[in-house]
Amino acid sequence: MTLDSGVTLDSRQRLEGDHWDFTLRSTIGDSEAYWTRAKELSDRILAEGPPTGWALAWVNKTVKRPMADGTVKRVRSVSFLDHAADLTARHHFQGSSAIKVDALSERYRIMPYMLRFGDIKAEVPPSVILGAFHTTYPDGTDIIGLRPLDEILTRWPEAVIVLPHTPLVESKVRSVIEWASDAADRPARDPYDSIGLAEITHPRESRDFVRAFAGSEEIRAAEPHVIDHELRVTFWVDQGLVRDPADLEAALAFMRSRYDLKFGLWDLARDRILRTTLLKPEVYAGPSAEPAPVPTELKASGKANLDERLAAKSAEREARRRVHQAVWPSLEHRGWEIPKHRRDGEEYHLPVGPRLPSPFADSGLPAVFFALVVHKKQAVLNLFGIPRIETVGGLIAENAGAISSVAGSDPEPEKSVILRLPGRGWDGDLRNWDSDADIVEKCVQVLIPHMGRLIDEVVEYRRSQAEVMSEQTREVETPFGTVRISFKLE
C-alpha cells in the first residue's frame, strides 16, 4: 500500500520497534479501500449462505477516503456497508446493556467495541465477522493475549473471520491453531463458557502494551492514509489448517468474472480438480523476515502533527478555563457540581433525588442528574438516570411544549437532550452567560416537579442490583498488578 507521504509499506512486514503493529493496523483499519475489499469477500460469502445471514463489522464509525484533489475526508462506515445498522444505538431494555439484533433487516451491523460483543443477543449468529483489529482501550484490553479471536470464537465459532494481515494478527491466528490442536486433551465445556484462550493473557503483556503505546505516540500521530493499494488475500486458514491464500484469491477473482456458476466460492477454493481446471493462482512473494525501518517521512509527519496537537490542547485548556470563569458563578449558587472526573469548563451536574451507594464514589451517585456539557461549538443540557432508561426520554417528550416555551427551541427526547446553546462552547462567545444560565434554570424547573416516577424507577433498579452485588470482593488483573476490590451496596 502507498501512503499519502509516498511511502510504500507491506502490511505483512513489521516496522522496527512496533511489535504491536500500531501503524499498520491503524492505517489499514482506517482505510475505506481495505473495508471495500473485505466487504467484497463478505458479500460473496453472504450471497452463498442462507437468506438470514448477516455480517458483524468491528469497525470505527468513520474511515478515511482519499479525494482526487489530494485531500482526505471522513466517511461514515454505514455509507459503504449497505446502510449498516449501528448496534451501539440499539438499547431497548431497561437496566440492561443487551442488544437484540434478530429483528434487524440490515445485512451489515456495526459494533466498534470488541468488549461489547457479549451484549449482542442473536438467535441467528453472524455468518461473517469483519474487523480491523483496531485498539479501543488504552491498556490494550481488546487485543492483548489472543483477543479478539477468543471473544469471536467463543460466541460464533462457525463465522468466517476477515482481518487485515499484519505480523501481529498472523501470530495470534497461528497461536489459536496451536491451541486448537490440543483441544482433544481438554474436558468438554458449556457452549456459553469462554473457550479458554483469554486465560493465556498475562498482566505483563498489558503493561508492555501500555509502555509501547506511550512510546509510539509520535509515529501514531502521523495518521497516514492509503492513496494506492494492492489488497488481496495473503493468509487463509480453513477448517483449522493454513492453506494457500493464492487459491482463495484466484477463486474470488474467478467468481467476480462469472455469474453462471453452479458451485460456490468454497467449492472452487477447496476442490483440487476445480482449482487446477479453472484457476490460475498467482504466486505471491513472501514478506521480508527482517523488520522494515520506520520511514523518515512518517517520523517527520508525526512530529509535526504531535506538536500541532499539543498546541491545540493547550489552547483548549485555556479556553475552558475562561468558560469556567464565565459559567460557574451562575451555576454554583443554584446547587450545580463539578464531577470529580471532569476538569473545570468541561461538564457540570445538578443532582436530583437521593444519592445511591456506589463502589465508584464515596459519597454515592445521584439517582438522576442534569448535565450541562460544554463542547467546542455549543453547550448542551441533558437529563440522565443511572442506568440510562427509556423513562428519561419519555419525561422530556411529555414536557416538550413547556420546555420549548422557555427555551425557544425544541428538545430531543431520543437523545436525552433538553436544550442546546449554540455558540456557547469553549470556542464561542462567553459574554452574558447569566441570561443563558437563567434559561437552563427554567428548563430544570419545568422538569423537576414531574420526576418522581423516574427517580423511583432508578432507585428500584439500583436496589435490585444491590441485592445481587452486595458484599462482593473481586481480584482484577491490571497493567499495574493484581488489585483486590471489596464493596457493599445496600
Short mmCIF file of C-alpha atoms in Angstrom, two decimals:
data_model
loop_
_atom_site.label_atom_id
_atom_site.label_comp_id
_atom_site.label_asym_id
_atom_site.label_seq_id
_atom_site.Cartn_x
_atom_site.Cartn_y
_atom_site.Cartn_z
CA MET A 1 0.00 0.00 0.00
CA THR A 2 1.15 3.52 -0.82
CA LEU A 3 0.58 6.24 1.76
CA ASP A 4 -0.08 9.94 1.29
CA SER A 5 3.59 10.67 2.03
CA GLY A 6 4.64 8.49 -0.94
CA VAL A 7 5.91 5.72 1.34
CA THR A 8 5.11 2.14 0.32
CA LEU A 9 4.54 -0.45 3.05
CA ASP A 10 3.85 -4.18 3.08
CA SER A 11 1.35 -4.86 5.85
CA ARG A 12 2.91 -8.31 6.38
CA GLN A 13 6.29 -6.82 7.35
CA ARG A 14 6.73 -5.43 10.84
CA LEU A 15 8.12 -1.93 11.35
CA GLU A 16 11.14 -1.57 13.61
CA GLY A 17 10.21 -1.11 17.26
CA ASP A 18 6.48 -1.61 16.59
CA HIS A 19 5.76 -5.22 17.57
CA TRP A 20 2.13 -4.26 18.27
CA ASP A 21 1.73 -3.06 14.66
CA PHE A 22 0.22 0.24 15.76
CA THR A 23 0.96 1.96 12.45
CA LEU A 24 -0.03 -0.94 10.19
CA ARG A 25 -3.28 -1.73 11.98
CA SER A 26 -4.46 1.87 12.26
CA THR A 27 -3.56 2.70 8.66
CA ILE A 28 -5.33 -0.33 7.19
CA GLY A 29 -8.31 -0.23 9.53
CA ASP A 30 -8.86 3.46 8.84
CA SER A 31 -8.81 2.97 5.08
CA GLU A 32 -12.02 2.72 3.08
CA ALA A 33 -10.07 0.70 0.49
CA TYR A 34 -9.49 -2.14 2.98
CA TRP A 35 -13.14 -2.24 4.02
CA THR A 36 -14.34 -2.19 0.42
CA ARG A 37 -12.12 -5.18 -0.38
CA ALA A 38 -13.13 -7.03 2.78
CA LYS A 39 -16.78 -6.36 2.00
CA GLU A 40 -16.39 -7.88 -1.47
CA LEU A 41 -15.35 -11.16 0.10
CA SER A 42 -18.08 -10.90 2.71
CA ASP A 43 -20.74 -10.16 0.09
CA ARG A 44 -19.79 -13.34 -1.76
CA ILE A 45 -20.00 -15.43 1.41
CA LEU A 46 -23.37 -13.95 2.38
CA ALA A 47 -24.73 -14.49 -1.15
CA GLU A 48 -23.95 -18.19 -0.93
CA GLY A 49 -25.40 -18.59 2.55
CA PRO A 50 -28.96 -18.59 3.94
CA PRO A 51 -31.15 -15.50 3.43
CA THR A 52 -30.98 -14.78 7.16
CA GLY A 53 -27.19 -14.44 7.06
CA TRP A 54 -25.59 -11.22 8.22
CA ALA A 55 -22.15 -9.77 8.90
CA LEU A 56 -20.82 -8.11 12.05
CA ALA A 57 -18.43 -5.27 11.28
CA TRP A 58 -15.92 -4.46 14.05
CA VAL A 59 -15.17 -1.03 12.61
CA ASN A 60 -14.95 2.58 13.75
CA LYS A 61 -17.91 4.75 12.85
CA THR A 62 -15.91 6.64 10.21
CA VAL A 63 -12.93 5.83 7.98
CA LYS A 64 -10.76 7.78 5.55
CA ARG A 65 -11.46 8.24 1.84
CA PRO A 66 -8.74 9.89 -0.34
CA MET A 67 -10.09 12.50 -2.76
CA ALA A 68 -8.97 13.28 -6.29
CA ASP A 69 -7.58 16.66 -5.23
CA GLY A 70 -5.16 15.06 -2.79
CA THR A 71 -7.21 15.71 0.34
CA VAL A 72 -8.84 13.11 2.54
CA LYS A 73 -12.26 13.11 4.13
CA ARG A 74 -14.01 11.03 6.73
CA VAL A 75 -16.94 8.92 5.56
CA ARG A 76 -19.40 7.08 7.75
CA SER A 77 -18.93 3.33 7.74
CA VAL A 78 -22.65 2.78 7.22
CA SER A 79 -22.35 4.51 3.82
CA PHE A 80 -20.24 1.76 2.22
CA LEU A 81 -21.59 -1.13 4.29
CA ASP A 82 -25.03 -1.10 2.67
CA HIS A 83 -26.51 1.33 5.22
CA ALA A 84 -25.49 -0.91 8.09
CA ALA A 85 -27.26 -0.89 11.45
CA ASP A 86 -25.28 0.77 14.25
CA LEU A 87 -25.65 -1.62 17.20
CA THR A 88 -24.39 0.96 19.71
CA ALA A 89 -27.75 2.72 19.28
CA ARG A 90 -29.79 -0.45 19.88
CA HIS A 91 -30.56 -0.29 23.62
CA HIS A 92 -34.13 -1.40 24.25
CA PHE A 93 -34.10 -2.93 27.71
CA GLN A 94 -34.31 -1.03 30.95
CA GLY A 95 -31.38 -1.69 33.22
CA SER A 96 -29.69 -3.88 30.62
CA SER A 97 -26.97 -3.45 28.03
CA ALA A 98 -28.35 -6.30 25.90
CA ILE A 99 -28.61 -5.61 22.17
CA LYS A 100 -31.11 -7.84 20.38
CA VAL A 101 -30.42 -7.96 16.66
CA ASP A 102 -32.68 -10.67 15.24
CA ALA A 103 -35.39 -8.19 14.25
CA LEU A 104 -32.97 -6.13 12.16
CA SER A 105 -33.09 -6.39 8.39
CA GLU A 106 -29.69 -4.88 7.58
CA ARG A 107 -27.10 -7.36 6.28
CA TYR A 108 -24.26 -5.45 7.94
CA ARG A 109 -24.31 -4.46 11.61
CA ILE A 110 -21.62 -2.28 13.16
CA MET A 111 -20.13 -2.68 16.62
CA PRO A 112 -16.94 -0.61 17.17
CA TYR A 113 -16.19 -2.04 20.63
CA MET A 114 -14.93 -5.59 20.98
CA LEU A 115 -15.77 -5.76 24.69
CA ARG A 116 -19.43 -5.26 23.81
CA PHE A 117 -19.63 -8.41 21.70
CA GLY A 118 -21.06 -10.14 24.75
CA ASP A 119 -24.04 -7.75 24.77
CA ILE A 120 -25.12 -8.86 21.29
CA LYS A 121 -28.02 -11.31 21.60
CA ALA A 122 -28.58 -13.13 18.32
CA GLU A 123 -30.58 -16.30 17.73
CA VAL A 124 -29.09 -16.29 14.22
CA PRO A 125 -25.31 -15.84 14.64
CA PRO A 126 -23.31 -13.75 12.17
CA SER A 127 -22.06 -15.58 9.10
CA VAL A 128 -19.10 -13.23 8.68
CA ILE A 129 -17.13 -11.02 11.06
CA LEU A 130 -15.07 -8.25 9.52
CA GLY A 131 -12.54 -6.46 11.68
CA ALA A 132 -9.65 -4.05 11.51
CA PHE A 133 -8.05 -5.18 14.78
CA HIS A 134 -8.23 -1.58 15.97
CA THR A 135 -7.44 -0.62 19.55
CA THR A 136 -10.22 1.00 21.56
CA TYR A 137 -8.89 0.74 25.12
CA PRO A 138 -5.66 2.42 26.30
CA ASP A 139 -4.47 -0.69 28.15
CA GLY A 140 -4.91 -2.91 25.08
CA THR A 141 -7.72 -4.91 26.67
CA ASP A 142 -9.24 -5.62 23.28
CA ILE A 143 -6.11 -7.13 21.69
CA ILE A 144 -3.80 -8.46 24.43
CA GLY A 145 -3.46 -12.20 24.78
CA LEU A 146 -5.36 -13.86 21.96
CA ARG A 147 -8.12 -11.31 21.83
CA PRO A 148 -10.25 -10.61 19.91
CA LEU A 149 -10.16 -14.14 18.49
CA ASP A 150 -11.15 -15.56 21.85
CA GLU A 151 -14.21 -13.31 22.03
CA ILE A 152 -15.25 -14.14 18.47
CA LEU A 153 -14.63 -17.89 18.51
CA THR A 154 -16.29 -18.32 21.89
CA ARG A 155 -19.56 -16.85 20.68
CA TRP A 156 -19.62 -17.52 16.95
CA PRO A 157 -17.32 -20.44 16.16
CA GLU A 158 -18.85 -21.01 12.70
CA ALA A 159 -18.37 -17.44 11.45
CA VAL A 160 -15.85 -16.59 8.74
CA ILE A 161 -13.42 -14.00 10.13
CA VAL A 162 -11.88 -11.38 7.83
CA LEU A 163 -8.96 -9.40 9.27
CA PRO A 164 -6.05 -7.32 7.93
CA HIS A 165 -2.85 -9.34 7.51
CA THR A 166 -0.18 -7.93 9.82
CA PRO A 167 2.51 -9.82 11.76
CA LEU A 168 0.55 -9.40 15.00
CA VAL A 169 -2.66 -10.78 13.52
CA GLU A 170 -0.88 -13.72 11.91
CA SER A 171 0.91 -14.63 15.14
CA LYS A 172 -2.39 -14.65 17.04
CA VAL A 173 -4.08 -16.81 14.41
CA ARG A 174 -1.23 -19.32 14.46
CA SER A 175 -1.42 -19.41 18.27
CA VAL A 176 -5.14 -20.21 18.04
CA ILE A 177 -4.41 -23.06 15.63
CA GLU A 178 -1.80 -24.44 18.02
CA TRP A 179 -4.21 -24.09 20.94
CA ALA A 180 -6.99 -25.83 18.99
CA SER A 181 -4.72 -28.75 18.12
CA ASP A 182 -4.65 -29.64 21.83
CA ALA A 183 -8.45 -29.44 22.23
CA ALA A 184 -8.88 -33.22 22.46
CA ASP A 185 -6.94 -33.23 25.72
CA ARG A 186 -9.26 -30.74 27.41
CA PRO A 187 -12.63 -31.51 29.06
CA ALA A 188 -15.88 -30.64 27.29
CA ARG A 189 -17.19 -27.15 28.04
CA ASP A 190 -20.55 -25.44 28.18
CA PRO A 191 -21.13 -23.68 24.83
CA TYR A 192 -21.60 -20.35 26.62
CA ASP A 193 -18.32 -20.54 28.54
CA SER A 194 -15.17 -18.86 27.29
CA ILE A 195 -13.16 -21.29 25.17
CA GLY A 196 -10.20 -20.51 27.38
CA LEU A 197 -7.97 -18.53 25.10
CA ALA A 198 -8.17 -15.40 27.26
CA GLU A 199 -6.69 -17.36 30.16
CA ILE A 200 -3.35 -17.17 28.36
CA THR A 201 -3.32 -13.38 28.86
CA HIS A 202 -0.86 -12.16 31.47
CA PRO A 203 -0.80 -8.69 33.10
CA ARG A 204 2.80 -8.34 31.95
CA GLU A 205 1.56 -8.22 28.36
CA SER A 206 -0.82 -5.40 29.17
CA ARG A 207 1.98 -3.45 30.85
CA ASP A 208 4.10 -3.99 27.77
CA PHE A 209 1.27 -2.69 25.58
CA VAL A 210 0.88 0.45 27.72
CA ARG A 211 4.62 1.21 27.51
CA ALA A 212 4.70 0.56 23.77
CA PHE A 213 1.61 2.68 23.19
CA ALA A 214 3.13 5.63 25.05
CA GLY A 215 6.47 5.20 23.30
CA SER A 216 4.86 5.20 19.85
CA GLU A 217 2.98 8.47 20.30
CA GLU A 218 5.00 10.36 17.72
CA ILE A 219 4.70 7.78 14.95
CA ARG A 220 1.00 7.23 15.71
CA ALA A 221 0.44 10.97 15.37
CA ALA A 222 1.44 10.74 11.69
CA GLU A 223 -2.02 9.26 10.94
CA PRO A 224 -1.18 8.32 7.32
CA HIS A 225 -3.85 7.33 4.85
CA VAL A 226 -3.78 4.94 1.92
CA ILE A 227 -3.83 6.53 -1.57
CA ASP A 228 -2.96 3.44 -3.62
CA HIS A 229 -3.05 -0.23 -2.80
CA GLU A 230 -2.82 -3.83 -3.91
CA LEU A 231 -5.14 -5.55 -1.48
CA ARG A 232 -5.60 -9.30 -1.77
CA VAL A 233 -5.93 -12.48 0.29
CA THR A 234 -2.46 -13.22 1.68
CA PHE A 235 -3.27 -15.58 4.59
CA TRP A 236 -6.02 -18.18 4.74
CA VAL A 237 -6.93 -20.62 7.48
CA ASP A 238 -9.68 -23.10 6.61
CA GLN A 239 -11.02 -25.80 8.91
CA GLY A 240 -8.06 -25.40 11.24
CA LEU A 241 -5.40 -25.63 8.55
CA VAL A 242 -3.24 -22.96 6.92
CA ARG A 243 -3.94 -23.11 3.19
CA ASP A 244 -2.52 -21.41 0.13
CA PRO A 245 -4.08 -17.90 0.07
CA ALA A 246 -3.49 -17.72 -3.70
CA ASP A 247 -6.20 -20.35 -4.17
CA LEU A 248 -8.82 -18.26 -2.35
CA GLU A 249 -7.75 -15.07 -4.10
CA ALA A 250 -7.93 -16.79 -7.50
CA ALA A 251 -11.34 -18.26 -6.67
CA LEU A 252 -12.64 -14.87 -5.66
CA ALA A 253 -11.33 -13.31 -8.90
CA PHE A 254 -12.93 -16.10 -10.95
CA MET A 255 -16.27 -15.69 -9.19
CA ARG A 256 -16.09 -11.96 -9.84
CA SER A 257 -15.93 -12.54 -13.58
CA ARG A 258 -18.67 -15.19 -13.89
CA TYR A 259 -22.35 -15.18 -12.98
CA ASP A 260 -23.39 -18.55 -14.44
CA LEU A 261 -21.63 -20.86 -11.99
CA LYS A 262 -23.35 -23.70 -10.16
CA PHE A 263 -20.74 -24.01 -7.46
CA GLY A 264 -19.65 -21.58 -4.80
CA LEU A 265 -16.53 -19.82 -3.62
CA TRP A 266 -15.55 -22.51 -1.11
CA ASP A 267 -16.15 -25.32 -3.63
CA LEU A 268 -13.82 -23.62 -6.06
CA ALA A 269 -11.13 -22.74 -3.49
CA ARG A 270 -11.12 -26.14 -1.76
CA ASP A 271 -11.59 -28.63 -4.58
CA ARG A 272 -8.30 -29.63 -6.17
CA ILE A 273 -9.84 -30.62 -9.52
CA LEU A 274 -11.79 -27.37 -9.88
CA ARG A 275 -8.75 -25.35 -8.87
CA THR A 276 -6.41 -26.98 -11.36
CA THR A 277 -9.01 -26.86 -14.13
CA LEU A 278 -10.37 -23.33 -13.77
CA LEU A 279 -7.97 -21.23 -11.72
CA LYS A 280 -4.64 -19.63 -12.37
CA PRO A 281 -3.34 -18.74 -8.91
CA GLU A 282 -0.73 -16.02 -8.77
CA VAL A 283 2.45 -16.83 -6.88
CA TYR A 284 2.97 -14.32 -4.07
CA ALA A 285 6.34 -13.11 -2.91
CA GLY A 286 6.60 -13.50 0.84
CA PRO A 287 7.42 -10.56 3.12
CA SER A 288 10.92 -9.93 4.42
CA ALA A 289 11.61 -11.59 7.74
CA GLU A 290 13.51 -8.51 8.90
CA PRO A 291 11.57 -5.51 10.28
CA ALA A 292 11.41 -2.52 7.96
CA PRO A 293 12.85 0.79 9.21
CA VAL A 294 10.26 3.42 10.06
CA PRO A 295 10.19 5.80 7.06
CA THR A 296 11.61 9.25 7.81
CA GLU A 297 8.52 10.79 6.17
CA LEU A 298 6.30 9.18 8.81
CA LYS A 299 8.56 10.35 11.62
CA ALA A 300 8.56 13.95 10.34
CA SER A 301 4.81 13.98 9.78
CA GLY A 302 4.17 12.50 13.21
CA LYS A 303 6.33 15.06 14.98
CA ALA A 304 4.64 17.96 13.17
CA ASN A 305 1.15 16.63 13.92
CA LEU A 306 2.03 15.94 17.54
CA ASP A 307 3.37 19.47 18.07
CA GLU A 308 0.22 20.89 16.50
CA ARG A 309 -1.99 18.65 18.63
CA LEU A 310 -0.23 19.64 21.86
CA ALA A 311 -0.61 23.30 20.98
CA ALA A 312 -4.32 22.78 20.29
CA LYS A 313 -4.82 21.01 23.63
CA SER A 314 -3.08 23.84 25.43
CA ALA A 315 -5.33 26.37 23.71
CA GLU A 316 -8.40 24.31 24.62
CA ARG A 317 -7.40 24.12 28.30
CA GLU A 318 -7.02 27.90 28.41
CA ALA A 319 -10.36 28.39 26.64
CA ARG A 320 -12.12 26.03 29.07
CA ARG A 321 -10.60 27.92 31.99
CA ARG A 322 -12.23 31.10 30.65
CA VAL A 323 -15.53 29.23 30.16
CA HIS A 324 -15.43 28.13 33.79
CA GLN A 325 -14.86 31.67 34.96
CA ALA A 326 -17.87 32.80 32.95
CA VAL A 327 -20.23 29.91 33.74
CA TRP A 328 -19.51 28.77 37.27
CA PRO A 329 -20.68 31.90 39.16
CA SER A 330 -24.10 31.46 37.54
CA LEU A 331 -24.35 27.77 38.40
CA GLU A 332 -22.67 27.35 41.79
CA HIS A 333 -25.31 29.15 43.83
CA ARG A 334 -28.02 27.07 42.15
CA GLY A 335 -26.59 23.80 43.50
CA TRP A 336 -24.61 22.58 40.48
CA GLU A 337 -21.47 20.48 40.99
CA ILE A 338 -18.29 19.70 39.08
CA PRO A 339 -17.87 15.90 38.68
CA LYS A 340 -14.60 14.58 40.07
CA HIS A 341 -13.64 13.03 36.76
CA ARG A 342 -14.03 16.34 34.89
CA ARG A 343 -11.87 19.43 34.70
CA ASP A 344 -13.18 22.99 35.00
CA GLY A 345 -15.08 24.10 31.94
CA GLU A 346 -15.96 20.59 30.73
CA GLU A 347 -19.15 19.42 32.45
CA TYR A 348 -21.43 20.44 35.32
CA HIS A 349 -24.01 18.28 37.15
CA LEU A 350 -27.15 19.11 39.11
CA PRO A 351 -28.14 16.06 41.23
CA VAL A 352 -31.85 15.29 41.65
CA GLY A 353 -33.21 12.74 44.12
CA PRO A 354 -31.25 10.63 46.59
CA ARG A 355 -27.62 9.66 46.26
CA LEU A 356 -27.27 5.92 45.95
CA PRO A 357 -24.30 3.89 47.23
CA SER A 358 -21.67 3.12 44.63
CA PRO A 359 -18.24 1.42 44.72
CA PHE A 360 -17.03 4.18 42.41
CA ALA A 361 -17.84 7.22 44.59
CA ASP A 362 -17.50 7.57 48.36
CA SER A 363 -20.48 9.94 48.56
CA GLY A 364 -22.54 7.77 46.20
CA LEU A 365 -24.01 8.69 42.83
CA PRO A 366 -27.20 10.68 42.25
CA ALA A 367 -30.18 8.67 41.07
CA VAL A 368 -30.91 11.29 38.41
CA PHE A 369 -28.96 14.36 37.35
CA PHE A 370 -28.95 17.19 34.85
CA ALA A 371 -25.69 17.62 32.94
CA LEU A 372 -24.52 20.79 31.23
CA VAL A 373 -21.78 19.67 28.84
CA VAL A 374 -19.52 22.22 27.16
CA HIS A 375 -18.47 21.17 23.65
CA LYS A 376 -16.37 23.16 21.21
CA LYS A 377 -19.21 24.97 19.44
CA GLN A 378 -22.12 24.60 21.84
CA ALA A 379 -23.22 23.74 25.34
CA VAL A 380 -25.86 21.01 25.81
CA LEU A 381 -28.24 20.39 28.72
CA ASN A 382 -29.05 16.68 29.21
CA LEU A 383 -31.00 14.61 31.70
CA PHE A 384 -29.56 11.28 32.80
CA GLY A 385 -30.56 8.45 35.06
CA ILE A 386 -28.23 5.71 36.29
CA PRO A 387 -28.78 3.45 34.44
CA ARG A 388 -29.92 5.33 31.33
CA ILE A 389 -33.52 4.23 30.90
CA GLU A 390 -36.28 4.99 28.43
CA THR A 391 -38.29 6.91 31.04
CA VAL A 392 -35.83 9.81 30.66
CA GLY A 393 -36.76 10.36 27.02
CA GLY A 394 -40.43 9.89 27.84
CA LEU A 395 -40.30 12.54 30.57
CA ILE A 396 -38.68 15.05 28.21
CA ALA A 397 -41.21 14.26 25.45
CA GLU A 398 -44.17 14.71 27.81
CA ASN A 399 -42.94 18.18 28.74
CA ALA A 400 -41.62 19.19 25.33
CA GLY A 401 -44.14 22.02 24.92
CA ALA A 402 -43.29 23.62 28.24
CA ILE A 403 -39.55 23.25 27.55
CA SER A 404 -39.89 24.87 24.12
CA SER A 405 -41.78 27.83 25.58
CA VAL A 406 -38.95 28.73 27.95
CA ALA A 407 -36.01 27.55 25.83
CA GLY A 408 -37.08 28.88 22.46
CA SER A 409 -36.12 25.57 20.82
CA ASP A 410 -37.43 22.00 20.78
CA PRO A 411 -35.84 19.30 22.98
CA GLU A 412 -34.57 15.98 21.59
CA PRO A 413 -36.07 13.26 23.82
CA GLU A 414 -34.44 10.37 21.94
CA LYS A 415 -31.01 11.80 22.83
CA SER A 416 -31.95 12.93 26.37
CA VAL A 417 -31.24 16.49 25.18
CA ILE A 418 -33.30 19.23 26.84
CA LEU A 419 -31.57 22.29 25.43
CA ARG A 420 -28.77 23.22 23.04
CA LEU A 421 -26.97 26.55 23.38
CA PRO A 422 -25.24 27.23 20.05
CA GLY A 423 -22.18 29.46 20.27
CA ARG A 424 -21.72 28.72 23.98
CA GLY A 425 -18.94 26.18 23.53
CA TRP A 426 -15.38 26.67 24.70
CA ASP A 427 -14.59 28.20 21.31
CA GLY A 428 -17.61 30.51 21.43
CA ASP A 429 -18.95 33.71 22.95
CA LEU A 430 -18.54 33.94 26.72
CA ARG A 431 -20.41 37.21 27.25
CA ASN A 432 -23.73 37.43 29.15
CA TRP A 433 -23.72 33.83 30.37
CA ASP A 434 -26.15 34.85 33.12
CA SER A 435 -29.01 35.05 30.62
CA ASP A 436 -28.40 31.52 29.32
CA ALA A 437 -27.95 30.22 32.86
CA ASP A 438 -31.44 31.57 33.58
CA ILE A 439 -32.82 29.61 30.60
CA VAL A 440 -31.09 26.45 31.89
CA GLU A 441 -32.66 27.04 35.30
CA LYS A 442 -36.13 27.47 33.80
CA CYS A 443 -35.80 24.20 31.88
CA VAL A 444 -34.75 22.43 35.06
CA GLN A 445 -37.71 23.83 36.96
CA VAL A 446 -40.10 22.65 34.23
CA LEU A 447 -38.99 19.03 34.70
CA ILE A 448 -38.32 18.68 38.42
CA PRO A 449 -42.00 18.54 39.53
CA HIS A 450 -42.56 15.58 37.18
CA MET A 451 -39.51 13.47 38.07
CA GLY A 452 -40.97 11.32 40.83
CA ARG A 453 -41.64 8.24 38.69
CA LEU A 454 -38.22 8.44 37.03
CA ILE A 455 -36.44 8.64 40.38
CA ASP A 456 -38.48 5.74 41.77
CA GLU A 457 -37.59 3.54 38.78
CA VAL A 458 -33.88 4.28 39.10
CA VAL A 459 -33.88 3.69 42.86
CA GLU A 460 -35.75 0.39 42.48
CA TYR A 461 -33.37 -0.82 39.80
CA ARG A 462 -30.30 0.10 41.84
CA ARG A 463 -31.73 -1.68 44.90
CA SER A 464 -32.39 -4.83 42.88
CA GLN A 465 -28.80 -4.73 41.66
CA ALA A 466 -27.53 -4.19 45.19
CA GLU A 467 -29.15 -7.44 46.33
CA VAL A 468 -27.12 -9.28 43.69
CA MET A 469 -23.87 -7.40 44.17
CA SER A 470 -23.78 -6.79 47.94
CA GLU A 471 -20.60 -7.61 49.82
CA GLN A 472 -18.61 -8.64 46.79
CA THR A 473 -14.85 -8.99 46.65
CA ARG A 474 -13.06 -9.20 43.35
CA GLU A 475 -9.49 -9.53 42.22
CA VAL A 476 -8.80 -7.67 38.99
CA GLU A 477 -5.67 -8.05 36.89
CA THR A 478 -4.45 -4.64 35.71
CA PRO A 479 -1.30 -3.43 33.94
CA PHE A 480 -0.06 -2.45 37.40
CA GLY A 481 -0.60 -5.78 39.12
CA THR A 482 -3.47 -7.53 40.93
CA VAL A 483 -5.97 -5.19 42.59
CA ARG A 484 -8.37 -6.50 45.24
CA ILE A 485 -11.72 -4.65 45.24
CA SER A 486 -14.21 -5.04 48.09
CA PHE A 487 -17.53 -3.20 48.16
CA LYS A 488 -21.00 -3.41 49.62
CA LEU A 489 -24.20 -1.98 48.15
CA GLU A 490 -27.24 -1.55 50.35
#
